[in-house]
Amino acid sequence: MTKTERIKKTTLSDQVSQAIKEKIKSDEWEAGSRIPSESVLAQAFGVNRLTVRNALQKLNAIGIVETRAGEGTYVKQFDLLEYINEMSDLVTSPEILDGVMDFRRCVELECGRLAIERADEADIKALERAYLNYKSVSKQKKPFEEHVNDLVNADLDFHIQVCKLSKNSLFILAYSAVRELMFRYVKSVFINRYLSYKVKNNDGPNIDMAASAALKTHNDIFMAIKNKDFTLYEKTYIKMIDYENLE
């Protein structure tokens, strides 16, 4: 054993929680079903009830089971994306948000390349619908905060459609998993660009100017995929996701 090697210590409650997760994973205990009582579990695992209780508390904390007062403990229908979205408030930081740009460069550029290779006519139609939806939202007349939120959601719907055209389920999952963080990042960038337009123009332009510039970018992305032009796609994408680019 080298000096850097260490044996990870596991407590009895860790071992019990892992055993319970295995039973859930194997569908021995299905989602929605009530699991055995603390006393029954303690006897089955050869530990005391406090150890079982600590194990269940850990599983409750991460959303695998839920304990209902007076009823017992039940297996939850675990939703990875929902869990990540709920946890995003705890992990959001300037460093995390800045990392979104790197994530987009890696994932979305590759998704675009694969989309250009793999998209069929039906896929292009689906992407066109996402683009037209974004175009429709961009022309709506709403209060600033509501309009920005709608624009960002339409923007993310468009980009996840690009991911879907890649036909790579892992890329789709990865993009969906960070949607909440992506929302905050894209919203901050859009607001910065909007404010940049106000600084450059003394007449105080409204949100339409920033939305119009973003609409052209989405059109270029759509046309690049439709025409199988990765050079245009890459150029447009890099300009779009550059945090410092407020043109």
CSV table of C-alpha atoms in Angstrom, one decimal:
chain,number,residue,atom,x,y,z
A,1,MET,CA,0.0,0.0,0.0
A,2,THR,CA,1.3,3.4,-0.9
A,3,LYS,CA,1.2,6.4,1.4
A,4,THR,CA,-1.6,8.0,-0.6
A,5,GLU,CA,-3.8,5.0,-0.4
A,6,ARG,CA,-6.5,4.9,2.2
A,7,ILE,CA,-9.2,2.5,3.2
A,8,LYS,CA,-12.5,4.3,3.3
A,9,LYS,CA,-14.2,3.8,6.6
A,10,THR,CA,-17.9,3.0,6.5
A,11,THR,CA,-20.3,3.1,9.4
A,12,LEU,CA,-23.0,0.5,10.1
A,13,SER,CA,-25.6,3.0,9.1
A,14,ASP,CA,-23.8,3.5,5.8
A,15,GLN,CA,-23.8,-0.2,5.2
A,16,VAL,CA,-27.5,-0.5,6.1
A,17,SER,CA,-28.4,2.5,3.8
A,18,GLN,CA,-26.5,0.8,1.0
A,19,ALA,CA,-28.3,-2.5,1.6
A,20,ILE,CA,-31.6,-0.7,1.4
A,21,LYS,CA,-30.6,1.1,-1.8
A,22,GLU,CA,-29.7,-2.3,-3.3
A,23,LYS,CA,-33.2,-3.7,-2.5
A,24,ILE,CA,-34.8,-0.6,-4.1
A,25,LYS,CA,-32.5,-0.8,-7.1
A,26,SER,CA,-33.3,-4.4,-7.7
A,27,ASP,CA,-37.0,-3.7,-7.5
A,28,GLU,CA,-37.4,-5.9,-4.5
A,29,TRP,CA,-38.9,-2.8,-2.9
A,30,GLU,CA,-40.8,-0.9,-5.6
A,31,ALA,CA,-41.5,2.8,-5.8
A,32,GLY,CA,-44.5,3.6,-3.7
A,33,SER,CA,-44.3,0.5,-1.5
A,34,ARG,CA,-43.9,0.5,2.3
A,35,ILE,CA,-40.6,-0.9,3.5
A,36,PRO,CA,-40.4,-3.0,6.7
A,37,SER,CA,-40.4,-1.3,10.1
A,38,GLU,CA,-37.3,-0.2,11.9
A,39,SER,CA,-37.5,-3.2,14.2
A,40,VAL,CA,-37.9,-5.7,11.4
A,41,LEU,CA,-35.0,-4.1,9.5
A,42,ALA,CA,-32.8,-4.1,12.6
A,43,GLN,CA,-33.4,-7.8,13.1
A,44,ALA,CA,-32.8,-8.5,9.4
A,45,PHE,CA,-29.5,-6.6,9.2
A,46,GLY,CA,-28.3,-7.6,12.7
A,47,VAL,CA,-28.0,-4.0,14.0
A,48,ASN,CA,-29.9,-1.9,16.5
A,49,ARG,CA,-32.9,0.3,15.6
A,50,LEU,CA,-30.8,3.5,16.0
A,51,THR,CA,-28.5,2.4,13.2
A,52,VAL,CA,-31.5,1.7,11.0
A,53,ARG,CA,-33.0,5.1,11.9
A,54,ASN,CA,-29.8,6.9,10.9
A,55,ALA,CA,-29.7,5.0,7.6
A,56,LEU,CA,-33.3,5.9,6.8
A,57,GLN,CA,-32.6,9.6,7.7
A,58,LYS,CA,-29.8,9.6,5.1
A,59,LEU,CA,-32.0,8.1,2.5
A,60,ASN,CA,-34.8,10.6,3.3
A,61,ALA,CA,-32.3,13.4,2.9
A,62,ILE,CA,-31.5,12.4,-0.7
A,63,GLY,CA,-35.0,11.7,-1.7
A,64,ILE,CA,-34.9,7.9,-2.0
A,65,VAL,CA,-37.4,7.2,0.7
A,66,GLU,CA,-39.9,9.3,2.7
A,67,THR,CA,-41.1,8.7,6.2
A,68,ARG,CA,-44.7,9.5,6.9
A,69,ALA,CA,-45.7,10.2,10.5
A,70,GLY,CA,-47.8,7.3,11.8
A,71,GLU,CA,-47.6,5.4,8.6
A,72,GLY,CA,-44.0,4.2,8.1
A,73,THR,CA,-41.4,4.6,5.4
A,74,TYR,CA,-42.1,4.4,1.7
A,75,VAL,CA,-39.9,4.1,-1.4
A,76,LYS,CA,-40.1,7.4,-3.4
A,77,GLN,CA,-40.2,7.6,-7.2
A,78,PHE,CA,-36.8,9.0,-7.6
A,79,ASP,CA,-36.4,11.7,-10.3
A,80,LEU,CA,-32.8,12.6,-11.0
A,81,LEU,CA,-33.6,15.8,-12.8
A,82,GLU,CA,-36.0,17.0,-10.1
A,83,TYR,CA,-33.4,16.2,-7.4
A,84,ILE,CA,-30.6,18.1,-9.2
A,85,ASN,CA,-32.9,21.1,-9.8
A,86,GLU,CA,-33.8,21.2,-6.1
A,87,MET,CA,-30.2,21.0,-5.1
A,88,SER,CA,-29.1,23.7,-7.5
A,89,ASP,CA,-29.8,26.4,-4.9
A,90,LEU,CA,-27.2,24.8,-2.6
A,91,VAL,CA,-24.5,24.5,-5.2
A,92,THR,CA,-24.9,27.7,-7.3
A,93,SER,CA,-21.9,30.0,-7.0
A,94,PRO,CA,-20.1,32.4,-9.4
A,95,GLU,CA,-17.6,29.6,-10.2
A,96,ILE,CA,-20.4,27.1,-11.0
A,97,LEU,CA,-22.2,29.6,-13.3
A,98,ASP,CA,-18.9,30.5,-15.0
A,99,GLY,CA,-18.4,26.8,-15.6
A,100,VAL,CA,-21.6,26.7,-17.6
A,101,MET,CA,-19.8,28.3,-20.5
A,102,ASP,CA,-17.2,25.5,-20.5
A,103,PHE,CA,-20.0,23.0,-20.3
A,104,ARG,CA,-21.8,24.5,-23.3
A,105,ARG,CA,-18.6,24.6,-25.3
A,106,CYS,CA,-18.0,20.9,-24.7
A,107,VAL,CA,-21.6,19.5,-24.9
A,108,GLU,CA,-23.5,21.8,-27.2
A,109,LEU,CA,-20.8,22.1,-29.9
A,110,GLU,CA,-20.5,18.3,-30.0
A,111,CYS,CA,-24.3,17.9,-30.1
A,112,GLY,CA,-24.4,20.3,-33.0
A,113,ARG,CA,-21.8,18.3,-34.9
A,114,LEU,CA,-23.7,15.1,-34.3
A,115,ALA,CA,-27.0,16.7,-35.2
A,116,ILE,CA,-25.6,17.8,-38.5
A,117,GLU,CA,-24.5,14.2,-39.1
A,118,ARG,CA,-27.6,12.4,-37.8
A,119,ALA,CA,-30.7,14.7,-38.1
A,120,ASP,CA,-33.4,13.6,-40.6
A,121,GLU,CA,-36.2,15.6,-42.1
A,122,ALA,CA,-38.5,15.1,-39.1
A,123,ASP,CA,-35.7,16.3,-36.7
A,124,ILE,CA,-35.2,19.4,-38.7
A,125,LYS,CA,-39.0,20.1,-38.6
A,126,ALA,CA,-38.9,19.7,-34.8
A,127,LEU,CA,-36.0,22.1,-34.5
A,128,GLU,CA,-37.8,24.6,-36.8
A,129,ARG,CA,-40.8,24.5,-34.4
A,130,ALA,CA,-38.5,25.2,-31.5
A,131,TYR,CA,-37.0,28.1,-33.4
A,132,LEU,CA,-40.4,29.5,-34.4
A,133,ASN,CA,-41.6,29.2,-30.8
A,134,TYR,CA,-38.5,31.2,-29.7
A,135,LYS,CA,-39.3,33.8,-32.4
A,136,SER,CA,-42.9,34.1,-31.2
A,137,VAL,CA,-41.9,34.5,-27.6
A,138,SER,CA,-39.3,37.1,-28.5
A,139,LYS,CA,-42.0,39.3,-30.1
A,140,GLN,CA,-44.4,39.2,-27.1
A,141,LYS,CA,-45.1,42.3,-25.1
A,142,LYS,CA,-44.8,41.6,-21.4
A,143,PRO,CA,-43.2,43.1,-18.3
A,144,PHE,CA,-39.4,42.9,-18.4
A,145,GLU,CA,-38.9,40.1,-15.8
A,146,GLU,CA,-41.7,37.9,-17.2
A,147,HIS,CA,-40.5,38.4,-20.8
A,148,VAL,CA,-36.9,37.6,-19.9
A,149,ASN,CA,-38.0,34.4,-18.1
A,150,ASP,CA,-40.1,33.3,-21.1
A,151,LEU,CA,-37.3,34.1,-23.5
A,152,VAL,CA,-34.8,32.0,-21.5
A,153,ASN,CA,-37.1,29.0,-21.3
A,154,ALA,CA,-37.8,29.2,-25.0
A,155,ASP,CA,-34.0,29.5,-25.6
A,156,LEU,CA,-33.3,26.4,-23.5
A,157,ASP,CA,-36.1,24.5,-25.3
A,158,PHE,CA,-34.4,25.3,-28.6
A,159,HIS,CA,-31.0,24.2,-27.4
A,160,ILE,CA,-32.2,21.0,-25.8
A,161,GLN,CA,-33.8,20.2,-29.2
A,162,VAL,CA,-30.4,20.5,-30.7
A,163,CYS,CA,-29.1,18.0,-28.1
A,164,LYS,CA,-32.0,15.7,-29.0
A,165,LEU,CA,-30.9,15.8,-32.7
A,166,SER,CA,-27.5,14.4,-31.6
A,167,LYS,CA,-29.3,11.1,-30.9
A,168,ASN,CA,-27.0,10.7,-27.8
A,169,SER,CA,-29.1,10.0,-24.7
A,170,LEU,CA,-26.2,10.9,-22.4
A,171,PHE,CA,-25.8,14.4,-23.8
A,172,ILE,CA,-29.6,14.9,-23.6
A,173,LEU,CA,-29.6,13.8,-19.9
A,174,ALA,CA,-26.6,15.9,-19.1
A,175,TYR,CA,-28.1,19.1,-20.6
A,176,SER,CA,-31.5,18.4,-19.0
A,177,ALA,CA,-29.8,17.8,-15.6
A,178,VAL,CA,-28.2,21.3,-15.6
A,179,ARG,CA,-31.2,23.2,-17.0
A,180,GLU,CA,-31.8,25.2,-13.8
A,181,LEU,CA,-28.2,26.3,-13.7
A,182,MET,CA,-28.3,27.0,-17.4
A,183,PHE,CA,-31.4,29.1,-16.9
A,184,ARG,CA,-29.6,31.3,-14.4
A,185,TYR,CA,-26.6,31.7,-16.5
A,186,VAL,CA,-28.5,32.5,-19.8
A,187,LYS,CA,-30.7,34.9,-17.9
A,188,SER,CA,-27.7,36.8,-16.5
A,189,VAL,CA,-26.1,37.0,-19.9
A,190,PHE,CA,-29.2,38.2,-21.6
A,191,ILE,CA,-29.7,40.9,-19.0
A,192,ASN,CA,-26.1,42.0,-19.3
A,193,ARG,CA,-26.5,42.3,-23.1
A,194,TYR,CA,-29.7,44.2,-22.7
A,195,LEU,CA,-28.0,46.6,-20.3
A,196,SER,CA,-25.2,47.0,-22.8
A,197,TYR,CA,-27.6,48.1,-25.4
A,198,LYS,CA,-29.0,50.7,-23.0
A,199,VAL,CA,-25.5,52.0,-22.3
A,200,LYS,CA,-24.7,52.3,-26.1
A,201,ASN,CA,-27.9,54.0,-27.0
A,202,ASN,CA,-29.0,57.2,-25.3
A,203,ASP,CA,-32.7,56.7,-26.3
A,204,GLY,CA,-33.0,53.8,-23.9
A,205,PRO,CA,-33.9,50.9,-26.2
A,206,ASN,CA,-36.3,48.3,-24.9
A,207,ILE,CA,-35.9,44.6,-24.6
A,208,ASP,CA,-36.8,44.1,-28.3
A,209,MET,CA,-33.3,45.1,-29.4
A,210,ALA,CA,-31.6,42.5,-27.3
A,211,ALA,CA,-34.2,39.9,-28.3
A,212,SER,CA,-33.8,40.7,-31.9
A,213,ALA,CA,-30.0,40.1,-31.8
A,214,ALA,CA,-30.6,36.7,-30.0
A,215,LEU,CA,-33.2,35.8,-32.6
A,216,LYS,CA,-30.7,36.2,-35.4
A,217,THR,CA,-28.3,33.8,-33.6
A,218,HIS,CA,-31.0,31.2,-33.2
A,219,ASN,CA,-31.8,31.5,-36.9
A,220,ASP,CA,-28.2,31.0,-37.8
A,221,ILE,CA,-27.9,27.9,-35.7
A,222,PHE,CA,-31.1,26.5,-37.2
A,223,MET,CA,-29.9,27.2,-40.7
A,224,ALA,CA,-26.4,25.8,-40.0
A,225,ILE,CA,-27.9,22.4,-38.9
A,226,LYS,CA,-30.5,22.4,-41.7
A,227,ASN,CA,-27.8,23.1,-44.3
A,228,LYS,CA,-25.2,20.8,-42.6
A,229,ASP,CA,-22.8,23.6,-42.2
A,230,PHE,CA,-20.7,22.9,-39.0
A,231,THR,CA,-18.3,25.8,-39.7
A,232,LEU,CA,-21.2,28.3,-39.4
A,233,TYR,CA,-22.6,26.4,-36.4
A,234,GLU,CA,-19.3,26.5,-34.5
A,235,LYS,CA,-18.7,30.2,-35.3
A,236,THR,CA,-22.2,31.2,-34.2
A,237,TYR,CA,-22.2,29.1,-31.1
A,238,ILE,CA,-18.8,30.3,-29.8
A,239,LYS,CA,-19.9,33.9,-30.3
A,240,MET,CA,-23.1,33.2,-28.5
A,241,ILE,CA,-21.8,31.5,-25.4
A,242,ASP,CA,-18.9,33.9,-24.9
A,243,TYR,CA,-19.8,35.4,-21.6
A,244,GLU,CA,-17.9,38.6,-22.4
A,245,ASN,CA,-19.5,39.1,-25.8
A,246,LEU,CA,-22.2,41.7,-25.4
A,247,GLU,CA,-22.7,42.5,-29.1
